Amino acid sequence: MKNIFKNIKKYKPFNRACPVKLSPFNGGLTMVELLVTLAIFAVLSVSIINLFTNSINAQSAILQNQQLLNDSGYAVEYMHKAIRMAYRDDGTLSGSKAGDCTATANNNYNVVGGDSIYFLGYDNILGQYKCLKFYLDSTTHRIMMQQSSDFTYGNADLATAIELTSSQSKVNDLNFSVTGDNVGEVIGTTQPKVTIMLDMESNNKRVSPIPKIVIQTTASQRNLNTPYTP
Amino acid sequence: MFRKIDNKTKDHSATAPSYGFTLIETLVAIMMVSIAFLGIYSATAKYAQQTKQIKDIYVASLLGQEGIEIVRNIRDGNWTLGTGNWDDGLTSCSGCSGQTNGCMAQYDDTSLSAYDSTKYLYIDDGNSFYKYIASPSGSDVKTNYRRQICIDSGSDVLHVTVNVFWTGGRQTTIKEDLYNWKW
């Protein structure tokens, strides 16, 4: 028993002698060696870090470009489809008056201020036409859509606006232009067509240059203005 | 019991010298890491380039769609006017080969003109539409896009092909058949 206590005391860690002995020939690194190593390491790590940050920035730019494509594509396709299916505002829809939506009787479209358009657009779910408005909100820089309530066609009672583009993108410019004969039901008129121009950039300023896209397309109205007489 | 520990402790004498990495080893390791990063970097660079191409192709395809719509609009106009033939103004754009023959038109045109491969689309500064500008001012931006509209006639059908050309010989082609058919 006495022995045990003796041994415990003997092998307490702080009583133990260090078993490692430094060799007298192990001189460590000289100052020059150390400096050279540090210099090489510094140069290499700087370039690696550069590569790494560049990759991350490039990746970020790719994601922003994709977001921009998604946003602009969705908005332009949505508007294109709605615009080409427009109905002439001639008061022939049950309960409508001519010019309810486009302000001028028998007009197909009404472009106001270049960046907003009114027309009778088709609501697939309802199976009815409604007064539709696309416009650029100049404070939020987003494209908005408004439509009249079910079975109404007036441009005065449009419902709450819905965003067509996300908050990730900033719409710098939206332009509509109508060419051809906007007014229908007159013998000797051509079909109207609407050109949509969209200038957008990413809202995220992290990458330079800021991803940007300017797209334009045209929709020729599908409902014919006047019946064809051979 | 304690004897055993004692023995173990004694055996654990680290007299064998533990070497660090040599400079060569370190350099090789750093080189390998660099090569790995270079690989990742070049892949990212390629994706970035492809993303830009996708954007160009998208712009071109919408411009191509515009070309089709311009032709369709002329045909529909011929119907609603009801005075001439359904394909008036659309029969002189055939025989496209490369950059020759065919027609061109901008967004607000109601007729086609002969294709000129030296005419590029500009983004007009005033209202930002893609259009042809004969004498551009400093604020009009020249794009790399050219649009050629080709129409081959069949019996009661027009085969419309719109080629949009841009930098580096790239090209997007949109095709549509328009018929002499209406409701």
Coordinates of C-alpha atoms in Angstrom, one line a residue:
Chain A
M1 CA 0.0 0.0 0.0
K2 CA 2.8 2.3 0.9
N3 CA 4.4 1.5 -2.4
I4 CA 1.3 2.5 -4.4
F5 CA 1.3 5.9 -2.9
K6 CA 5.0 6.3 -3.5
N7 CA 4.4 5.4 -7.2
I8 CA 1.5 7.8 -7.6
K9 CA 3.7 10.6 -6.3
K10 CA 6.5 9.6 -8.5
Y11 CA 4.4 9.5 -11.7
K12 CA 2.5 12.7 -11.3
P13 CA 2.9 14.4 -14.7
F14 CA 4.7 17.4 -13.4
N15 CA 7.2 15.2 -11.8
R16 CA 8.0 13.5 -15.1
A17 CA 11.2 14.4 -16.9
C18 CA 10.9 15.3 -20.5
P19 CA 11.9 12.3 -22.5
V20 CA 12.7 14.3 -25.7
K21 CA 16.1 15.6 -26.0
L22 CA 17.0 18.1 -28.7
S23 CA 19.7 17.0 -30.9
P24 CA 22.6 19.4 -30.9
F25 CA 22.8 19.2 -34.7
N26 CA 19.2 20.3 -35.3
G27 CA 19.8 23.9 -35.9
G28 CA 16.3 24.9 -37.2
L29 CA 15.9 27.2 -40.2
T30 CA 18.2 30.1 -40.9
M31 CA 16.7 33.5 -41.4
V32 CA 17.3 33.5 -45.1
E33 CA 15.6 30.1 -45.5
L34 CA 12.6 31.3 -43.5
L35 CA 12.3 34.5 -45.5
V36 CA 12.5 32.7 -48.9
T37 CA 9.9 30.2 -47.8
L38 CA 7.6 33.0 -46.5
A39 CA 8.1 35.0 -49.8
I40 CA 7.2 32.0 -52.0
F41 CA 4.2 31.2 -49.8
A42 CA 3.0 34.8 -49.9
V43 CA 3.3 35.0 -53.7
L44 CA 1.5 31.7 -54.2
S45 CA -1.2 32.4 -51.7
V46 CA -1.9 35.8 -53.1
S47 CA -2.4 34.3 -56.6
I48 CA -4.5 31.5 -55.3
I49 CA -6.7 33.9 -53.3
N50 CA -7.1 36.0 -56.4
L51 CA -8.2 33.1 -58.4
F52 CA -10.6 32.1 -55.8
T53 CA -12.2 35.6 -55.5
N54 CA -12.3 35.9 -59.2
S55 CA -14.1 32.6 -59.5
I56 CA -16.7 33.7 -56.9
N57 CA -17.3 37.0 -58.7
A58 CA -17.7 35.2 -62.0
Q59 CA -20.1 32.8 -60.4
S60 CA -22.0 35.6 -58.9
A61 CA -22.2 37.3 -62.3
I62 CA -23.5 34.1 -63.9
L63 CA -26.3 33.8 -61.3
Q64 CA -27.3 37.4 -61.8
N65 CA -27.3 37.0 -65.6
Q66 CA -29.5 34.0 -65.3
Q67 CA -31.9 35.8 -62.9
L68 CA -32.0 38.7 -65.4
L69 CA -32.8 36.3 -68.3
N70 CA -35.5 34.6 -66.2
D71 CA -37.1 37.9 -65.3
S72 CA -37.0 39.6 -68.7
G73 CA -38.0 36.4 -70.5
Y74 CA -41.0 35.9 -68.3
A75 CA -42.2 39.5 -68.6
V76 CA -41.7 39.8 -72.3
E77 CA -43.3 36.4 -73.1
Y78 CA -46.3 37.1 -70.8
M79 CA -46.9 40.5 -72.4
H80 CA -46.4 39.2 -75.9
K81 CA -49.0 36.5 -75.5
A82 CA -51.5 38.8 -73.9
I83 CA -51.0 41.6 -76.5
R84 CA -51.3 39.4 -79.6
M85 CA -54.6 38.0 -78.3
A86 CA -56.1 41.5 -77.7
Y87 CA -59.7 42.1 -78.7
R88 CA -60.9 45.2 -80.5
D89 CA -62.6 47.5 -78.1
D90 CA -65.7 47.9 -80.2
G91 CA -68.4 47.3 -77.5
T92 CA -69.4 43.9 -78.9
L93 CA -68.5 42.1 -75.7
S94 CA -71.7 41.6 -73.6
G95 CA -71.9 44.5 -71.1
S96 CA -69.1 46.6 -72.6
K97 CA -69.1 50.0 -74.3
A98 CA -66.9 50.8 -77.2
G99 CA -63.7 52.4 -75.9
D100 CA -64.2 51.2 -72.3
C101 CA -60.7 50.1 -72.0
T102 CA -58.7 51.8 -74.8
A103 CA -60.4 55.2 -74.3
T104 CA -61.1 55.4 -78.1
A105 CA -63.9 53.4 -79.6
N106 CA -62.9 50.6 -81.9
N107 CA -59.2 50.9 -81.0
N108 CA -57.2 47.7 -80.3
Y109 CA -54.5 49.3 -78.1
N110 CA -53.9 52.4 -76.2
V111 CA -50.3 53.3 -75.4
V112 CA -50.0 56.0 -72.8
G113 CA -46.7 57.8 -72.2
G114 CA -44.8 55.1 -74.1
D115 CA -44.4 52.9 -71.1
S116 CA -48.0 51.8 -70.4
I117 CA -50.5 50.0 -72.6
Y118 CA -54.3 49.3 -72.2
F119 CA -56.2 46.7 -74.2
L120 CA -58.9 44.0 -73.9
G121 CA -56.9 40.9 -73.0
Y122 CA -58.1 37.4 -72.6
D123 CA -58.3 35.8 -69.1
N124 CA -57.8 32.1 -69.6
I125 CA -59.2 31.1 -66.2
L126 CA -62.3 33.2 -66.5
G127 CA -62.7 32.5 -70.2
Q128 CA -63.5 36.2 -70.7
Y129 CA -61.9 39.3 -71.9
K130 CA -60.9 42.0 -69.4
C131 CA -59.3 45.4 -69.5
L132 CA -55.6 44.8 -69.1
K133 CA -52.8 47.3 -68.4
F134 CA -49.1 46.7 -68.4
Y135 CA -46.9 49.5 -67.2
L136 CA -43.5 50.4 -65.7
D137 CA -43.6 51.5 -62.1
S138 CA -41.1 54.3 -62.0
T139 CA -40.4 54.1 -58.3
T140 CA -40.0 50.4 -57.9
H141 CA -38.6 49.9 -61.4
R142 CA -40.7 46.9 -61.9
I143 CA -43.2 45.9 -64.7
M144 CA -46.7 45.8 -63.3
M145 CA -49.9 44.3 -64.6
Q146 CA -53.4 45.4 -63.7
Q147 CA -56.8 44.0 -64.9
S148 CA -60.4 44.9 -64.4
S149 CA -62.7 42.9 -62.3
D150 CA -64.5 39.8 -63.7
F151 CA -67.0 40.6 -66.5
T152 CA -66.1 44.3 -66.5
Y153 CA -64.1 46.1 -69.2
G154 CA -63.5 49.6 -67.9
N155 CA -60.0 51.1 -67.5
A156 CA -61.2 53.1 -64.4
D157 CA -61.6 50.2 -62.0
L158 CA -58.4 48.2 -62.4
A159 CA -57.6 45.9 -59.5
T160 CA -54.4 45.9 -57.5
A161 CA -51.3 45.7 -59.6
I162 CA -49.2 42.5 -59.8
E163 CA -45.5 42.5 -60.4
L164 CA -44.2 40.7 -63.6
T165 CA -40.5 41.2 -62.7
S166 CA -38.8 40.3 -59.4
S167 CA -37.1 42.6 -57.0
Q168 CA -33.8 41.2 -58.2
S169 CA -34.0 43.2 -61.4
K170 CA -34.3 46.8 -62.2
V171 CA -36.3 47.8 -65.3
N172 CA -34.7 50.9 -66.7
D173 CA -37.0 51.3 -69.6
L174 CA -40.1 49.8 -71.0
N175 CA -41.5 51.0 -74.3
F176 CA -44.6 50.1 -76.4
S177 CA -45.2 51.1 -79.9
V178 CA -48.2 50.4 -82.1
T179 CA -47.8 50.4 -85.9
G180 CA -50.4 49.5 -88.5
D181 CA -54.0 50.6 -88.1
N182 CA -54.8 50.6 -84.5
V183 CA -58.5 51.4 -85.2
G184 CA -60.4 48.5 -86.6
E185 CA -63.8 47.9 -88.2
V186 CA -63.0 50.3 -91.0
I187 CA -62.7 48.9 -94.5
G188 CA -59.3 49.3 -95.9
T189 CA -57.3 49.0 -92.7
T190 CA -54.2 46.9 -92.0
Q191 CA -53.5 44.9 -88.8
P192 CA -51.9 46.6 -85.8
K193 CA -48.7 45.2 -84.3
V194 CA -47.2 46.1 -81.0
T195 CA -43.5 46.3 -80.3
I196 CA -42.3 45.7 -76.8
M197 CA -38.8 47.0 -75.8
L198 CA -37.4 46.1 -72.4
D199 CA -34.2 47.5 -70.9
M200 CA -33.2 45.7 -67.7
E201 CA -30.3 45.4 -65.3
S202 CA -29.5 43.5 -62.2
N203 CA -30.5 45.1 -59.0
N204 CA -27.5 43.5 -57.2
K205 CA -24.5 45.9 -57.6
R206 CA -21.9 43.3 -56.4
V207 CA -20.5 42.5 -59.8
S208 CA -19.0 44.9 -62.3
P209 CA -20.1 45.5 -65.0
I210 CA -23.7 45.2 -63.9
P211 CA -25.5 42.5 -66.0
K212 CA -27.8 44.2 -68.4
I213 CA -30.1 43.2 -71.2
V214 CA -32.1 45.1 -73.9
I215 CA -34.7 42.9 -75.6
Q216 CA -37.3 43.7 -78.1
T217 CA -40.0 41.8 -79.9
T218 CA -43.1 42.5 -81.8
A219 CA -46.6 40.9 -81.6
S220 CA -49.0 41.1 -84.6
Q221 CA -52.6 41.1 -83.4
R222 CA -54.2 37.7 -84.1
N223 CA -57.8 38.7 -84.2
L224 CA -58.3 40.2 -87.7
N225 CA -59.6 43.7 -87.9
T226 CA -62.1 43.2 -90.7
P227 CA -63.3 40.2 -92.4
Y228 CA -61.5 39.4 -95.6
T229 CA -63.5 40.0 -98.8
P230 CA -61.9 38.4 -101.9
Chain B
M1 CA -0.6 -1.8 -12.4
F2 CA 1.6 1.2 -12.0
R3 CA 4.6 -0.7 -13.0
K4 CA 3.0 -1.3 -16.3
I5 CA 2.3 2.4 -16.9
D6 CA 5.8 3.1 -15.9
N7 CA 7.1 0.8 -18.6
K8 CA 4.9 2.3 -21.2
T9 CA 6.0 5.8 -20.3
K10 CA 9.6 4.9 -20.6
D11 CA 9.1 3.2 -24.0
H12 CA 7.4 6.3 -25.3
S13 CA 10.7 8.2 -25.6
A14 CA 10.4 10.2 -28.9
T15 CA 14.0 10.0 -29.7
A16 CA 13.3 9.4 -33.5
P17 CA 13.6 12.9 -35.0
S18 CA 10.3 14.1 -36.6
Y19 CA 11.0 15.9 -39.8
G20 CA 8.8 18.7 -41.2
F21 CA 8.0 19.2 -44.8
T22 CA 10.9 20.0 -47.1
L23 CA 10.6 23.1 -49.4
I24 CA 10.2 20.8 -52.4
E25 CA 7.3 18.9 -50.8
T26 CA 5.6 22.2 -49.9
L27 CA 6.0 23.6 -53.4
V28 CA 4.6 20.4 -54.9
A29 CA 1.6 20.6 -52.6
I30 CA 1.0 24.3 -53.4
M31 CA 1.4 23.6 -57.1
M32 CA -1.2 20.8 -56.9
V33 CA -3.6 23.1 -55.1
S34 CA -3.0 25.8 -57.7
I35 CA -3.7 23.4 -60.5
A36 CA -7.0 22.4 -58.8
F37 CA -8.0 26.0 -58.4
L38 CA -7.0 26.8 -62.0
G39 CA -9.3 24.0 -63.2
I40 CA -12.2 25.4 -61.2
Y41 CA -11.4 28.9 -62.4
S42 CA -11.3 27.9 -66.1
A43 CA -14.6 26.1 -65.7
T44 CA -16.2 29.2 -64.2
A45 CA -14.7 31.4 -66.9
K46 CA -16.3 29.1 -69.5
Y47 CA -19.7 29.2 -67.8
A48 CA -19.5 33.0 -67.7
Q49 CA -18.8 33.1 -71.4
Q50 CA -21.6 30.7 -72.2
T51 CA -24.0 32.7 -70.0
K52 CA -23.2 35.7 -72.2
Q53 CA -23.8 33.7 -75.3
I54 CA -27.2 32.5 -74.0
K55 CA -28.1 36.1 -73.4
D56 CA -27.1 37.0 -77.0
I57 CA -29.0 34.0 -78.4
Y58 CA -32.1 35.1 -76.4
V59 CA -31.9 38.6 -77.8
A60 CA -31.4 37.3 -81.3
S61 CA -34.3 34.8 -81.0
L62 CA -36.7 37.6 -79.9
L63 CA -35.5 39.7 -82.9
G64 CA -36.1 36.7 -85.1
Q65 CA -39.6 36.4 -83.7
E66 CA -40.1 40.1 -84.5
G67 CA -39.1 39.3 -88.1
I68 CA -41.7 36.6 -88.3
E69 CA -44.4 38.9 -86.8
I70 CA -43.6 41.7 -89.3
V71 CA -44.2 39.2 -92.2
R72 CA -47.4 37.9 -90.6
N73 CA -48.6 41.4 -90.1
I74 CA -48.1 42.2 -93.7
R75 CA -50.0 39.1 -94.7
D76 CA -52.8 39.8 -92.3
G77 CA -52.9 43.4 -93.6
N78 CA -53.3 42.1 -97.1
W79 CA -56.3 40.1 -95.9
T80 CA -58.0 42.9 -94.1
L81 CA -57.3 45.4 -96.9
G82 CA -59.0 43.0 -99.2
T83 CA -57.8 44.7 -102.3
G84 CA -54.8 42.7 -103.6
N85 CA -53.3 39.3 -103.2
W86 CA -52.7 37.7 -99.8
D87 CA -49.0 37.6 -100.4
D88 CA -48.4 41.0 -101.9
G89 CA -45.1 42.4 -100.9
L90 CA -43.8 39.1 -99.7
T91 CA -42.8 37.4 -102.9
S92 CA -39.5 39.0 -103.6
C93 CA -37.5 37.7 -100.7
S94 CA -36.6 34.3 -101.9
G95 CA -33.2 32.7 -102.8
C96 CA -31.3 33.4 -99.6
S97 CA -27.8 32.0 -99.5
G98 CA -25.5 33.2 -96.7
Q99 CA -25.6 37.0 -96.6
T100 CA -27.1 37.5 -100.0
N101 CA -30.7 38.0 -101.2
G102 CA -33.7 38.1 -98.8
C103 CA -35.3 41.1 -97.2
M104 CA -35.1 43.3 -94.1
A105 CA -37.4 45.4 -92.1
Q106 CA -37.5 47.1 -88.7
Y107 CA -40.1 47.0 -86.1
D108 CA -42.4 49.7 -87.4
D109 CA -42.2 48.9 -91.1
T110 CA -45.2 47.8 -93.0
S111 CA -43.3 46.6 -96.0
L112 CA -40.0 44.8 -96.7
S113 CA -36.9 46.1 -98.4
A114 CA -34.0 44.2 -100.0
Y115 CA -31.5 42.8 -97.5
D116 CA -28.3 44.8 -97.1
S117 CA -25.6 42.9 -95.2
T118 CA -23.9 46.1 -94.2
K119 CA -26.9 47.3 -92.2
Y120 CA -26.8 46.6 -88.5
L121 CA -29.6 47.2 -86.0
Y122 CA -29.0 50.1 -83.7
I123 CA -30.5 50.8 -80.3
D124 CA -32.1 54.2 -80.8
D125 CA -31.3 56.5 -78.0
G126 CA -34.6 58.4 -78.2
N127 CA -36.8 55.5 -77.4
S128 CA -34.4 52.5 -77.2
F129 CA -36.0 50.5 -80.0
Y130 CA -33.8 48.2 -82.1
K131 CA -33.9 49.8 -85.6
Y132 CA -31.9 50.7 -88.7
I133 CA -30.5 54.2 -88.5
A134 CA -29.0 55.6 -91.7
S135 CA -26.9 58.3 -90.1
P136 CA -26.5 57.4 -86.4
S137 CA -25.8 60.1 -83.8
G138 CA -23.3 59.6 -81.0
S139 CA -25.9 58.4 -78.6
D140 CA -27.3 55.7 -80.8
V141 CA -25.7 52.3 -79.9
K142 CA -24.7 50.0 -82.7
T143 CA -25.5 46.4 -82.0
N144 CA -23.9 43.4 -83.6
Y145 CA -27.2 42.1 -84.9
R146 CA -28.3 41.9 -88.6
R147 CA -31.6 40.4 -89.6
Q148 CA -32.3 38.7 -92.9
I149 CA -35.9 37.7 -93.8
C150 CA -36.2 35.0 -96.4
I151 CA -39.6 33.9 -97.8
D152 CA -40.0 31.0 -100.2
S153 CA -43.4 30.7 -101.7
G154 CA -45.3 27.5 -102.2
S155 CA -48.9 27.0 -103.2
D156 CA -50.9 29.0 -100.7
V157 CA -48.0 28.9 -98.3
L158 CA -45.1 31.1 -97.4
H159 CA -42.0 29.5 -95.8
V160 CA -40.6 32.3 -93.7
T161 CA -37.1 32.0 -92.4
V162 CA -35.5 34.7 -90.3
N163 CA -31.8 34.7 -89.8
V164 CA -30.3 36.9 -87.1
F165 CA -26.5 37.2 -87.5
W166 CA -24.1 38.6 -84.9
T167 CA -20.5 38.6 -83.7
G168 CA -18.2 35.8 -84.7
G169 CA -20.4 34.3 -87.4
R170 CA -23.0 33.3 -84.9
Q171 CA -26.5 32.9 -86.2
T172 CA -30.0 32.2 -84.9
T173 CA -32.7 31.0 -87.3
I174 CA -36.4 31.1 -86.8
K175 CA -38.8 29.4 -89.2
E176 CA -42.5 29.7 -89.6
D177 CA -45.0 28.7 -92.3
L178 CA -47.8 31.2 -93.1
Y179 CA -50.8 30.0 -95.0
N180 CA -53.5 31.6 -97.1
W181 CA -56.0 30.4 -94.5
K182 CA -58.2 32.5 -92.2
W183 CA -61.3 32.1 -90.2

